[in-house]
Amino acid sequence: MKMKKLLSLALAGALVCTSTAVAIAANGSKQEMKLREANLFTDTVKGSENGTISRGEAVVLVLNALGYKDDVNTKEDYVKLNPFNDASAAYKGYLGLAYDLGLVQKADNFYENDTAKENYLLGMVLRALNYKDAFTDTENLAVKQKLVDESDYIEDDVTKDEAAEIILNSLNAELGDGTKTKFGEYLVKSGIISEDKLAALGVKAATKDKEDIHIIYFNDFHGNITEEITGKKRNMGMAKMVGYVNEFKAAHPNTIVLSGGDNYQGTADSNLTFGKPVTAMMKGMNTLASAVGNHEFDWGYEKIKGWAKDGSFKYLASNIYDRKTNKPVAWAKPYMIIKKAGIKIGIIGLAHPDTPSLAKAEYVENFEFRDPVKSANEWVKYLKSGKAKEGKPDVIIALTHIDSDQNFDTNEITGNATKLANEVKGLNLVLSAHSHRSVNGKVNNVPILQAYCYGRAVGHVTLDVDKKVTSKKVKVSVKAKNDKKKETKKPKYKIVKKTAYKVKDIATELYDASIIKDKIIKSAKADEFYTKLQAEIADEKNKVLGEATEAFTHNRSDKGSVTLLGRWACEVMADEAKAEIAIQNGGGLRRTLEKGKITMGDLYEIMPFDNYLTSMDLKGKDIKKAIDHGIDMPSTTDGAFSGLIVEYDGTKPYGSKITKITLSDGTPLEDEKTYRVVTNDFVFGGGDGYDFSGASNVNMTIPIRDVLVSAIEKAKTITPKKVDYIRDISK
């Protein structure tokens, strides 16, 4: 900003002896005065004698522009969030709030009194506007959003006047969430400033994108309708999901909303009502279609048809066939075609081929889950040939519940979804799910997108539409006035205009909810629904069962061991069933049981599945096989067990790792001897690939969640035990 600074100094020198200079010195710049009139500039930002501001003042300035007042500095909730050792009382609350909002990054010291550089202020402003690359791509983003000019040198110290100009410019900048909402518009919707004041600040309404087609995509929502307001603040919640989508649609009229499946199962909010709030969310967003996830079957396939009807959307699945009719199932459609902005979009649904091992056997036994690659090729060919009654689509999308993953160091994408990109000719986009990953890139020049899970990210696809209008002079035959003969001497012509539409490019983006959700305005209707639902289920959901003295951790990405939660659950199951050995699939437990009060809602989130305690007699060789199966599982969470001591070699092939296995007292496990074993009915039926076909004397009793609840209530206080009975000898 050197050029700008020199100009400012020259002007200041010219005005030194005038009354105008005195007025500016006393009242601040024109930009500052505008912001003061809108209550977006605080007296705390005084500046130094030479006009520069400190790093601490820069933080206060940005917080004030966000609508926070000076009283936040003394609020204990913010003061205790301060991460800096050198923060004084003058800035502790400000810095705690700024850190919580992601405006500043954690460090030992903040150096609040050092002069702020312009790039530092710009980074905070851009982060306040929800740009995730605010600190790494500051200059490019600042120029693009017109916070500064290309000629500005942003590594200089920033003055109070320059800071005011940047804040004023930011009001016309778009938020970094893809909605095209301007920062100033957000402030009005939040009730921070009035429309009149916004107009006085010169903020113009954002322009609508009426030409292109947009897809908003989410997957694996798993009933997470509650916004996460503490911790990592990742889950968006239903009210903000609906608010975000409707805000996006207001600026992008040609928008469709799609889901990758696994919408319902996973929280007390959803499970206690069999998905009622998720259906309301899907309807509130005007969701067009969803893939069929494996967890859509958790309460029986009959629920699927009702969800679609009540939520006004369609389930799509081209590779699920009814074994009785040998035709695609009646409760889901193989494909659909929708027309937007002159473009016909074909959407083919695909379920995960492993669904039979990921759902209760009784719920999927009547269905065949065919190879998704073969099914996709079959239906792409069908659509490309123009056999569909809706006509031939211009673009074909695979809406799937099929896994993918991405290495963000190399950007390489892996997983079963890549087979669709590599082996299905004619697909233009693959929407992935199931593996709960953030994926955004291309394979074989086909975009693949997955939006993490639980409403922690939103996927955005832009179909760049090229609209061309051509004119052609066409000869028109006319009739003579006195007879029906055609006039041949004086032919007439007319100009015929023809409009052609073409998708030039397909671009994908991912928006991290933890970054964008603080600016999302909740849908009032969805929020009202959520509030009423909480009142309805409060007694059951919030019932306190007991207390955990420490966290029962369950990190599902850990391999080669048993989690603290896994050990506890297995021991409770074994005690209830009077079994020597317990086996639990790791994915059957969904999250850590945190330290402190334990509620019924916690138990629904930890074990959302209505699985039953299943005990049996099982030979030692089959037990060893089951335990080996659960170690370093390649595509799901490792299994848990109790009642055994296991040594294994992590370098050996999967399924053949165990080198030594005994009972807890050290007695060798004998291959042909029978032991009493307990597991859950999902695993017993072949879930997660387990094999209990050699079992005898099988007894299925009560839901495992009820067993865990009873154990907590009986003990009142529970403490995790160290897992010391499984060891990798290669380490």
XYZ file of C-alpha atoms in Angstrom:
731
model
C 0.000 0.000 0.000
C 3.003 2.278 -0.453
C 1.451 4.327 -3.266
C -1.650 4.891 -1.203
C 0.331 5.881 1.905
C 2.369 8.482 -0.002
C -0.818 9.983 -1.372
C -2.318 10.142 2.109
C 0.789 11.894 3.475
C 0.764 14.444 0.647
C -2.887 15.247 1.245
C -2.322 15.546 4.983
C 0.513 18.008 4.381
C -1.617 20.114 2.076
C -4.416 20.303 4.623
C -2.360 21.048 7.726
C -3.171 24.771 7.770
C -6.850 24.470 6.925
C -9.964 24.101 9.026
C -10.783 20.919 7.058
C -7.664 19.288 8.434
C -8.744 20.162 11.964
C -12.161 18.608 11.337
C -10.668 15.360 10.046
C -8.290 15.148 12.952
C -11.128 15.637 15.407
C -13.800 13.504 13.808
C -11.954 10.886 11.752
C -12.222 10.058 8.064
C -15.416 10.058 6.051
C -15.406 6.237 6.087
C -14.964 6.168 9.856
C -17.814 8.610 10.382
C -20.134 6.497 8.221
C -19.294 3.427 10.272
C -19.793 5.327 13.537
C -23.259 6.409 12.424
C -24.096 2.731 11.837
C -22.583 1.742 15.232
C -19.937 -0.354 13.473
C -16.916 1.553 14.762
C -15.932 1.713 18.430
C -14.222 4.440 20.467
C -11.876 1.740 21.772
C -10.020 2.012 18.449
C -8.181 5.302 18.993
C -5.042 4.813 16.937
C -1.549 6.116 17.686
C -0.129 9.603 17.141
C 0.977 8.681 13.635
C -2.471 7.257 12.829
C -1.664 3.529 12.957
C -3.639 0.998 15.003
C -2.364 -1.819 17.192
C -3.013 -5.543 16.722
C -5.391 -5.430 19.685
C -7.302 -2.502 18.185
C -7.536 -4.371 14.873
C -9.254 -7.277 16.658
C -11.695 -4.911 18.366
C -12.446 -3.203 15.047
C -13.380 -6.464 13.318
C -15.482 -7.653 16.260
C -17.315 -4.328 16.297
C -18.025 -4.662 12.579
C -19.577 -8.057 13.370
C -21.951 -6.387 15.800
C -20.141 -7.153 19.059
C -19.894 -4.299 21.547
C -17.202 -3.397 24.069
C -18.947 -5.255 26.898
C -17.737 -8.598 25.480
C -14.277 -7.856 26.875
C -15.412 -8.350 30.462
C -17.641 -11.397 29.926
C -16.193 -14.398 31.722
C -17.258 -16.807 28.953
C -14.974 -14.956 26.529
C -12.179 -14.137 28.974
C -11.640 -17.810 29.790
C -11.364 -18.632 26.067
C -8.335 -16.353 25.659
C -5.389 -18.557 24.510
C -2.570 -15.978 24.775
C -0.170 -15.719 27.718
C 0.526 -12.008 27.250
C -3.075 -10.772 26.883
C -3.818 -7.845 29.193
C -7.142 -7.103 30.861
C -7.742 -4.529 28.132
C -8.061 -7.293 25.492
C -8.594 -10.694 27.172
C -12.311 -10.929 26.401
C -11.869 -9.598 22.880
C -9.112 -12.107 22.148
C -11.080 -14.987 23.655
C -14.049 -14.214 21.421
C -11.841 -13.624 18.369
C -10.145 -16.991 18.932
C -13.501 -18.716 19.383
C -14.709 -17.194 16.094
C -11.529 -18.208 14.289
C -10.443 -14.621 13.624
C -7.079 -15.166 15.314
C -4.947 -18.270 15.539
C -3.610 -19.843 18.706
C -0.079 -18.918 19.798
C 1.897 -18.404 23.015
C 1.752 -14.615 22.715
C -0.388 -12.154 20.786
C 1.628 -8.887 21.083
C -1.503 -6.772 21.330
C 0.356 -3.422 21.400
C 2.444 -4.040 18.273
C 1.393 -2.061 15.215
C -1.018 -4.007 13.001
C -0.037 -4.724 9.427
C -2.664 -4.289 6.766
C -2.441 -7.923 5.657
C -3.132 -8.982 9.255
C -6.291 -6.888 9.398
C -7.354 -8.138 5.967
C -6.871 -11.753 7.092
C -9.191 -11.204 10.051
C -11.794 -9.429 7.913
C -11.746 -12.233 5.338
C -12.047 -14.827 8.080
C -15.008 -12.866 9.446
C -16.472 -13.176 5.943
C -16.068 -16.992 6.146
C -13.135 -17.448 3.767
C -11.242 -20.550 4.876
C -8.067 -19.445 3.029
C -8.149 -16.008 4.648
C -4.693 -16.360 6.216
C -2.980 -18.155 3.316
C -4.391 -16.355 0.273
C -5.038 -12.966 1.848
C -4.009 -10.651 -0.972
C -5.840 -12.439 -3.786
C -9.044 -12.756 -1.770
C -8.844 -9.137 -0.573
C -8.494 -7.855 -4.137
C -11.216 -10.160 -5.461
C -13.670 -8.959 -2.804
C -12.561 -5.349 -3.438
C -11.382 -4.732 0.093
C -8.245 -3.173 -1.441
C -6.968 -2.322 -4.919
C -4.448 -4.403 -6.867
C -1.958 -1.549 -6.524
C -2.128 -1.531 -2.713
C 0.900 -2.728 -0.774
C -0.633 -4.661 2.121
C 2.500 -5.411 4.143
C 2.719 -1.865 5.537
C 1.370 -0.713 8.886
C -2.351 0.005 8.707
C -3.780 3.353 9.790
C -7.149 3.888 11.435
C -8.441 5.605 8.292
C -7.301 2.744 6.077
C -8.854 0.250 8.496
C -12.169 2.108 8.354
C -12.028 2.048 4.553
C -11.422 -1.723 4.565
C -14.344 -2.322 6.929
C -16.602 -0.112 4.798
C -15.526 -2.010 1.662
C -16.220 -5.326 3.382
C -19.912 -4.499 3.643
C -20.179 -4.906 -0.139
C -18.119 -8.113 -0.138
C -19.808 -11.498 -0.491
C -19.638 -14.029 2.314
C -17.425 -17.000 1.548
C -20.239 -19.546 1.770
C -21.415 -19.497 -1.842
C -24.797 -17.905 -1.104
C -23.824 -14.545 -2.701
C -25.040 -12.832 0.475
C -23.176 -9.608 1.102
C -21.716 -8.947 4.527
C -23.907 -5.868 4.893
C -27.020 -7.891 4.057
C -26.050 -10.402 6.735
C -25.791 -7.585 9.291
C -29.333 -6.458 8.426
C -30.747 -9.996 8.666
C -29.014 -10.402 12.012
C -30.604 -7.235 13.321
C -27.240 -5.513 13.787
C -28.028 -2.572 11.505
C -31.167 -1.360 9.742
C -31.871 -1.438 6.006
C -31.835 2.357 5.962
C -28.366 2.488 7.493
C -27.154 -0.198 5.105
C -28.391 1.841 2.153
C -26.676 4.924 3.573
C -23.431 2.956 3.646
C -23.723 2.385 -0.103
C -24.245 -1.392 -0.054
C -25.863 -2.712 -3.216
C -27.964 -5.874 -3.331
C -26.233 -8.983 -4.656
C -27.040 -10.027 -8.207
C -28.850 -13.320 -8.796
C -27.343 -16.099 -10.890
C -30.223 -16.936 -13.223
C -28.130 -18.617 -15.900
C -26.274 -21.490 -14.231
C -27.561 -24.604 -12.466
C -26.508 -25.357 -8.900
C -26.646 -28.464 -6.730
C -26.508 -28.306 -2.948
C -25.388 -31.683 -1.627
C -25.153 -33.281 1.801
C -24.708 -36.867 2.967
C -24.689 -39.059 6.079
C -26.655 -36.554 8.143
C -27.538 -39.279 10.665
C -30.232 -37.310 12.453
C -27.938 -34.524 13.691
C -30.601 -31.821 13.871
C -28.965 -30.008 16.813
C -26.424 -27.280 16.089
C -23.044 -27.877 17.724
C -22.353 -24.626 19.580
C -19.416 -25.751 21.727
C -16.218 -27.646 21.050
C -15.358 -27.806 17.378
C -18.731 -26.296 16.413
C -19.059 -28.527 13.383
C -22.673 -29.724 13.129
C -24.874 -27.141 11.435
C -28.214 -28.387 12.774
C -31.536 -28.477 10.944
C -32.532 -24.813 11.378
C -29.283 -23.559 9.853
C -29.262 -26.252 7.165
C -32.682 -25.079 5.996
C -31.670 -21.436 6.426
C -28.496 -21.886 4.389
C -30.197 -23.726 1.530
C -33.040 -21.230 1.250
C -30.581 -18.308 1.378
C -28.605 -19.951 -1.407
C -31.716 -20.567 -3.485
C -32.753 -16.926 -3.192
C -29.614 -15.919 -5.105
C -29.465 -19.038 -7.309
C -32.980 -19.772 -8.645
C -31.862 -22.840 -10.636
C -30.862 -24.909 -7.589
C -31.633 -28.517 -6.666
C -30.888 -30.211 -3.339
C -29.631 -33.799 -3.177
C -28.701 -36.184 -0.359
C -26.338 -39.144 -0.367
C -28.397 -41.132 2.141
C -28.046 -42.275 5.763
C -30.274 -39.359 6.670
C -32.118 -40.530 9.761
C -30.413 -42.954 12.133
C -28.021 -41.696 14.787
C -29.371 -39.346 17.488
C -32.010 -39.387 20.193
C -33.735 -36.464 18.435
C -34.310 -38.582 15.345
C -34.437 -42.119 16.778
C -37.072 -41.366 19.409
C -39.386 -40.060 16.682
C -38.334 -42.403 13.836
C -36.904 -39.558 11.799
C -39.663 -36.970 12.160
C -37.365 -33.895 12.384
C -35.131 -35.016 9.522
C -38.159 -35.387 7.280
C -39.197 -31.852 8.235
C -35.706 -30.615 7.344
C -35.725 -32.402 3.989
C -39.080 -30.833 3.159
C -38.001 -27.403 4.392
C -35.043 -27.470 1.983
C -37.230 -28.775 -0.846
C -34.890 -31.748 -1.248
C -35.297 -33.296 -4.684
C -33.866 -36.771 -4.157
C -31.752 -38.998 -1.932
C -29.629 -42.077 -2.434
C -30.510 -45.105 -0.294
C -27.980 -45.525 2.499
C -27.412 -48.737 4.419
C -28.826 -47.103 7.574
C -32.076 -46.341 5.770
C -32.896 -49.989 6.584
C -32.303 -49.760 10.342
C -36.027 -49.620 11.167
C -37.150 -51.742 8.220
C -37.421 -50.765 4.570
C -41.081 -49.816 5.036
C -39.991 -46.510 6.569
C -38.249 -45.458 3.354
C -41.422 -44.944 1.342
C -43.032 -42.925 4.163
C -40.024 -40.647 4.574
C -40.029 -39.837 0.875
C -43.775 -39.140 0.845
C -43.791 -36.982 3.978
C -40.606 -35.140 2.966
C -41.745 -34.576 -0.652
C -38.599 -36.079 -2.168
C -37.691 -39.255 -4.047
C -35.365 -42.088 -3.139
C -33.252 -43.240 -6.088
C -31.625 -46.684 -6.347
C -30.928 -48.333 -9.686
C -29.061 -51.339 -8.254
C -31.525 -52.544 -5.594
C -33.752 -55.274 -7.031
C -36.706 -57.101 -5.532
C -35.847 -60.822 -5.424
C -39.487 -61.785 -6.002
C -40.071 -59.664 -9.117
C -36.476 -59.366 -10.359
C -37.217 -55.696 -10.976
C -36.008 -52.494 -9.316
C -37.741 -52.048 -5.957
C -41.047 -50.218 -6.008
C -40.173 -47.865 -3.102
C -37.258 -46.248 -4.951
C -36.803 -45.159 -8.572
C -33.744 -46.105 -10.646
C -33.392 -42.574 -12.005
C -35.095 -39.248 -12.508
C -34.733 -36.442 -15.045
C -35.269 -32.805 -14.175
C -35.011 -29.757 -16.422
C -33.373 -26.562 -15.195
C -32.241 -23.513 -17.212
C -32.799 -25.370 -20.483
C -30.685 -28.359 -19.412
C -32.023 -31.863 -18.786
C -30.273 -33.483 -15.836
C -30.416 -37.243 -15.400
C -29.824 -38.536 -11.866
C -29.103 -42.238 -11.304
C -29.288 -43.595 -7.757
C -26.795 -46.192 -6.509
C -26.698 -47.989 -3.148
C -23.573 -49.498 -1.602
C -23.074 -53.112 -2.752
C -22.077 -54.118 0.818
C -25.436 -53.066 2.257
C -26.418 -56.712 3.025
C -23.505 -56.899 5.492
C -24.120 -53.378 6.813
C -27.788 -53.789 7.707
C -29.800 -56.334 9.651
C -30.198 -59.459 7.539
C -33.968 -59.657 8.093
C -34.424 -56.124 6.718
C -32.578 -56.709 3.440
C -33.034 -60.433 2.766
C -35.666 -59.795 0.082
C -33.448 -57.454 -1.914
C -30.502 -57.942 -4.257
C -27.826 -55.252 -4.271
C -26.239 -55.437 -7.695
C -22.817 -54.272 -8.812
C -23.102 -50.456 -9.004
C -20.711 -50.219 -11.953
C -22.780 -52.645 -14.028
C -26.017 -50.951 -12.992
C -24.645 -47.504 -13.745
C -23.487 -48.591 -17.208
C -26.896 -50.124 -17.873
C -28.866 -47.033 -16.882
C -26.487 -44.534 -18.480
C -26.885 -46.431 -21.735
C -30.664 -46.400 -21.268
C -30.739 -42.641 -20.721
C -28.228 -41.849 -23.472
C -30.300 -43.809 -25.986
C -33.277 -41.560 -25.291
C -35.537 -44.371 -24.028
C -36.706 -42.402 -20.985
C -40.103 -40.768 -21.421
C -38.605 -37.500 -20.174
C -36.199 -37.430 -23.119
C -32.432 -37.656 -23.442
C -30.529 -35.890 -20.644
C -27.725 -33.436 -21.328
C -25.909 -34.295 -18.085
C -25.919 -37.527 -16.058
C -25.168 -37.591 -12.338
C -24.573 -40.610 -10.111
C -26.239 -39.952 -6.741
C -24.695 -42.625 -4.556
C -24.146 -43.988 -1.088
C -20.762 -45.288 -2.190
C -17.512 -44.535 -0.374
C -14.555 -42.371 -1.322
C -11.561 -40.836 0.415
C -8.977 -38.199 -0.477
C -5.376 -37.570 0.454
C -5.193 -33.786 0.640
C -1.400 -33.809 0.409
C -1.530 -35.434 -3.030
C -5.252 -34.793 -3.808
C -5.508 -38.465 -4.821
C -9.036 -39.851 -4.509
C -9.586 -43.506 -3.631
C -12.527 -45.752 -2.771
C -15.325 -47.528 -4.612
C -16.731 -44.290 -6.049
C -13.637 -44.002 -8.257
C -14.730 -47.156 -10.103
C -17.757 -45.273 -11.352
C -15.579 -42.452 -12.678
C -13.149 -44.870 -14.321
C -15.475 -47.569 -15.617
C -18.780 -45.882 -16.495
C -18.680 -43.953 -19.739
C -21.113 -41.051 -19.865
C -21.192 -40.029 -16.206
C -20.551 -36.324 -15.686
C -20.500 -36.223 -11.877
C -20.294 -38.682 -8.959
C -21.791 -37.704 -5.611
C -20.264 -39.965 -2.968
C -21.173 -40.846 0.647
C -20.881 -43.555 3.339
C -17.229 -43.100 4.361
C -17.792 -39.768 6.162
C -15.005 -37.964 4.332
C -14.476 -34.592 2.696
C -13.740 -35.300 -0.964
C -13.514 -32.752 -3.749
C -11.621 -33.450 -6.951
C -11.604 -35.354 -10.222
C -10.921 -38.925 -11.310
C -10.653 -39.591 -15.033
C -11.814 -35.974 -15.468
C -15.077 -36.785 -13.656
C -15.746 -34.665 -10.537
C -16.273 -36.618 -7.297
C -17.747 -34.870 -4.272
C -18.480 -36.021 -0.723
C -19.604 -33.582 1.994
C -18.182 -35.156 5.161
C -21.130 -36.061 7.482
C -23.609 -34.889 10.154
C -24.122 -31.505 8.437
C -20.471 -30.594 9.008
C -20.002 -29.600 5.385
C -22.115 -28.578 2.417
C -21.257 -29.609 -1.113
C -21.850 -27.217 -3.992
C -21.840 -28.106 -7.684
C -22.073 -25.476 -10.419
C -23.168 -26.475 -13.901
C -21.906 -23.608 -16.063
C -24.616 -23.164 -18.695
C -23.805 -21.617 -22.049
C -26.908 -20.113 -23.636
C -26.716 -19.300 -27.336
C -29.422 -17.705 -29.431
C -29.137 -18.134 -33.190
C -31.237 -16.464 -35.892
C -32.143 -17.919 -39.254
C -34.072 -16.529 -42.241
C -36.702 -19.096 -43.205
C -38.825 -19.086 -46.356
C -42.545 -19.175 -45.622
C -45.157 -20.304 -48.123
C -48.289 -18.156 -48.206
C -51.765 -18.502 -49.680
C -53.210 -16.256 -52.386
C -56.088 -14.014 -51.410
C -58.658 -15.350 -53.897
C -57.914 -19.073 -53.963
C -56.229 -21.819 -51.993
C -53.253 -22.071 -54.325
C -49.841 -21.276 -52.880
C -48.228 -17.986 -53.908
C -45.042 -18.711 -55.854
C -44.137 -15.339 -57.356
C -43.550 -13.442 -54.118
C -42.254 -15.773 -51.389
C -42.191 -14.402 -47.846
C -39.570 -14.887 -45.149
C -39.447 -14.745 -41.371
C -36.659 -14.694 -38.831
C -36.657 -17.766 -36.570
C -34.687 -17.614 -33.333
C -33.418 -20.805 -31.751
C -32.002 -21.093 -28.234
C -29.408 -23.767 -27.521
C -28.198 -24.704 -24.038
C -24.943 -26.421 -23.216
C -23.077 -27.216 -20.004
C -19.556 -25.852 -20.494
C -18.100 -26.979 -17.194
C -18.956 -28.656 -13.905
C -17.227 -27.189 -10.851
C -17.413 -28.512 -7.285
C -16.778 -26.842 -3.924
C -16.974 -27.840 -0.263
C -17.999 -25.454 2.491
C -16.893 -26.322 6.024
C -19.811 -25.753 8.403
C -17.524 -24.799 11.287
C -16.342 -21.856 9.175
C -19.585 -20.669 7.595
C -22.307 -21.462 10.086
C -21.804 -18.482 12.414
C -23.165 -16.243 9.604
C -26.085 -18.466 8.668
C -29.478 -17.141 9.689
C -31.685 -19.936 11.010
C -34.920 -20.778 9.261
C -37.581 -19.510 11.649
C -39.977 -22.310 10.701
C -37.377 -25.049 11.122
C -36.178 -23.540 14.395
C -39.731 -23.472 15.731
C -40.152 -27.140 14.785
C -36.874 -28.001 16.523
C -37.835 -26.142 19.699
C -41.224 -27.858 19.926
C -39.635 -31.263 19.335
C -37.133 -30.725 22.143
C -40.003 -30.025 24.514
C -41.779 -33.203 23.397
C -38.816 -35.523 23.985
C -37.108 -33.645 26.831
C -38.172 -35.980 29.650
C -36.760 -39.066 27.961
C -33.784 -37.495 26.210
C -32.485 -35.526 29.200
C -33.027 -38.178 31.851
C -29.784 -38.490 33.843
C -28.667 -42.114 34.169
C -25.412 -41.692 36.087
C -21.963 -40.206 35.814
C -18.648 -41.034 34.130
C -15.549 -40.163 36.169
C -13.480 -39.972 32.969
C -14.181 -40.129 29.238
C -14.795 -43.583 27.745
C -12.988 -42.777 24.504
C -14.016 -44.291 21.192
C -11.915 -42.969 18.341
C -13.224 -44.952 15.392
C -10.156 -44.199 13.279
C -7.819 -45.967 15.737
C -6.699 -49.395 14.551
C -5.280 -52.479 16.190
C -6.765 -52.100 19.661
C -9.983 -51.986 21.674
C -11.353 -48.611 22.780
C -12.218 -47.820 26.387
C -15.898 -47.628 25.425
C -15.616 -50.908 23.531
C -14.224 -52.703 26.581
C -16.918 -51.349 28.879
C -19.765 -52.234 26.492
C -18.446 -55.768 25.990
C -18.041 -56.386 29.710
C -21.579 -55.159 30.393
C -22.920 -57.431 27.643
C -20.975 -60.433 28.972
C -22.211 -59.824 32.514
C -25.846 -59.618 31.396
C -25.634 -62.773 29.238
C -23.481 -64.722 31.703
C -20.998 -65.235 28.865
C -17.235 -65.782 29.006
C -16.525 -63.717 25.906
C -18.212 -60.692 24.330
C -17.731 -59.336 20.790
C -19.039 -55.986 19.575
C -18.559 -54.363 16.174
C -16.776 -51.021 16.534
C -19.223 -49.235 14.234
C -22.075 -50.243 16.521
C -20.708 -47.672 18.980
C -20.713 -44.231 17.403
C -18.897 -41.804 19.690
C -17.013 -41.257 22.943
C -18.930 -41.257 26.234
C -17.707 -37.987 27.697
C -16.778 -37.338 31.316
C -19.624 -36.080 33.507
C -23.374 -36.626 33.645
C -24.696 -39.365 31.358
C -28.142 -38.859 29.816
C -30.440 -41.107 27.847
C -29.716 -38.870 24.859
C -26.025 -39.751 25.172
C -26.845 -43.459 25.027
C -28.938 -42.995 21.888
C -26.017 -41.249 20.201
C -23.456 -43.771 21.427
C -25.593 -46.756 20.418
C -28.341 -45.540 18.070
C -29.130 -49.007 16.747
C -31.906 -51.159 18.165
C -29.685 -54.229 18.229
C -30.462 -57.158 20.505
C -28.234 -59.100 22.866
C -27.467 -62.424 21.176
C -25.664 -65.203 23.051
C -24.515 -68.552 21.719
C -22.180 -71.491 22.108
C -19.161 -71.125 19.799
C -16.041 -73.172 19.223
C -12.627 -71.717 19.986
C -11.527 -71.739 16.342
C -14.590 -69.676 15.354
C -13.954 -67.217 18.198
C -10.365 -66.733 17.032
C -11.609 -66.153 13.487
C -14.093 -63.513 14.682
C -11.484 -61.662 16.778
C -8.984 -61.768 13.888
C -11.669 -60.375 11.601
C -12.031 -57.325 13.871
C -8.336 -56.333 13.933
C -7.174 -53.647 11.458
C -10.442 -53.883 9.527
C -9.806 -52.322 6.110
C -13.167 -50.668 5.498
C -14.823 -50.104 8.862
C -14.173 -49.534 12.563
C -12.196 -52.229 14.395
C -14.182 -54.637 16.537
C -14.164 -54.735 20.340
C -14.058 -57.746 22.650
C -13.616 -58.791 26.264
C -12.733 -62.028 28.078
C -9.604 -62.734 26.034
C -5.902 -61.891 25.840
C -4.715 -61.449 22.244
C -1.308 -61.001 20.669
C -1.077 -60.352 16.943
C 1.432 -59.390 14.270
C 0.332 -56.217 12.518
C 2.587 -56.968 9.543
C 0.680 -60.132 8.655
C -2.231 -60.210 6.159
C -5.674 -59.152 7.341
C -7.586 -62.056 8.854
C -4.397 -63.966 9.731
C -2.764 -61.684 12.287
C -3.302 -63.455 15.622
C -0.208 -65.206 16.993
C -1.554 -66.068 20.455
C -5.011 -66.067 22.052
C -6.077 -67.142 25.549
C -8.902 -66.593 27.978
C -8.483 -63.729 30.461
C -6.942 -66.069 33.043
C -4.290 -67.218 30.575
C -5.940 -70.537 29.739
C -5.340 -71.357 26.058
C -8.353 -71.073 23.770
C -8.958 -74.577 22.406
C -10.107 -74.880 18.805
C -12.746 -77.573 19.341
C -13.909 -76.563 22.810
C -17.194 -74.659 23.058
C -17.461 -71.343 24.926
C -20.377 -69.084 25.761
C -20.163 -65.940 23.625
C -22.369 -62.865 23.382
C -22.631 -60.321 20.562
C -25.438 -58.330 18.899
C -27.950 -59.587 16.369
C -26.499 -57.382 13.603
C -23.083 -59.005 13.873
C -24.615 -62.443 14.418
C -26.476 -62.045 11.123
C -23.260 -61.353 9.203
C -23.039 -57.611 9.776
C -19.636 -56.019 9.039
C -18.593 -59.335 7.502
C -18.538 -61.383 10.723
C -19.235 -65.115 10.466
C -21.074 -66.855 13.304
C -22.469 -69.681 11.182
C -20.904 -72.251 13.516
C -22.943 -71.070 16.507
C -25.363 -73.282 18.443
C -27.775 -72.818 21.354
C -28.502 -69.250 20.230
C -30.535 -66.987 22.490
C -31.690 -63.457 21.537
C -33.001 -61.364 24.424
C -33.194 -57.595 25.050
C -31.971 -54.434 23.252
C -28.313 -53.782 24.097
C -28.989 -50.092 24.729
C -31.321 -51.135 27.546
C -28.556 -53.296 29.004
C -26.101 -50.386 28.982
C -28.676 -48.020 30.508
C -29.415 -50.498 33.297
C -25.711 -50.959 34.046
C -25.171 -47.198 34.415
C -28.243 -46.735 36.588
C -27.192 -49.612 38.824
C -23.584 -48.448 39.207
C -24.487 -44.719 39.367
C -20.824 -43.893 38.673
C -18.685 -45.660 36.059
C -14.935 -45.473 35.433
C -13.106 -46.650 32.285
C -10.582 -49.475 32.548
C -7.311 -49.505 30.669
C -7.229 -51.903 27.711
C -4.166 -54.081 28.282
C -5.267 -57.366 26.760
C -4.486 -56.797 23.060
C -0.958 -56.218 21.775
C 0.752 -55.881 18.403
C 4.012 -57.833 18.790
C 5.432 -56.256 15.613
C 5.663 -52.988 17.540
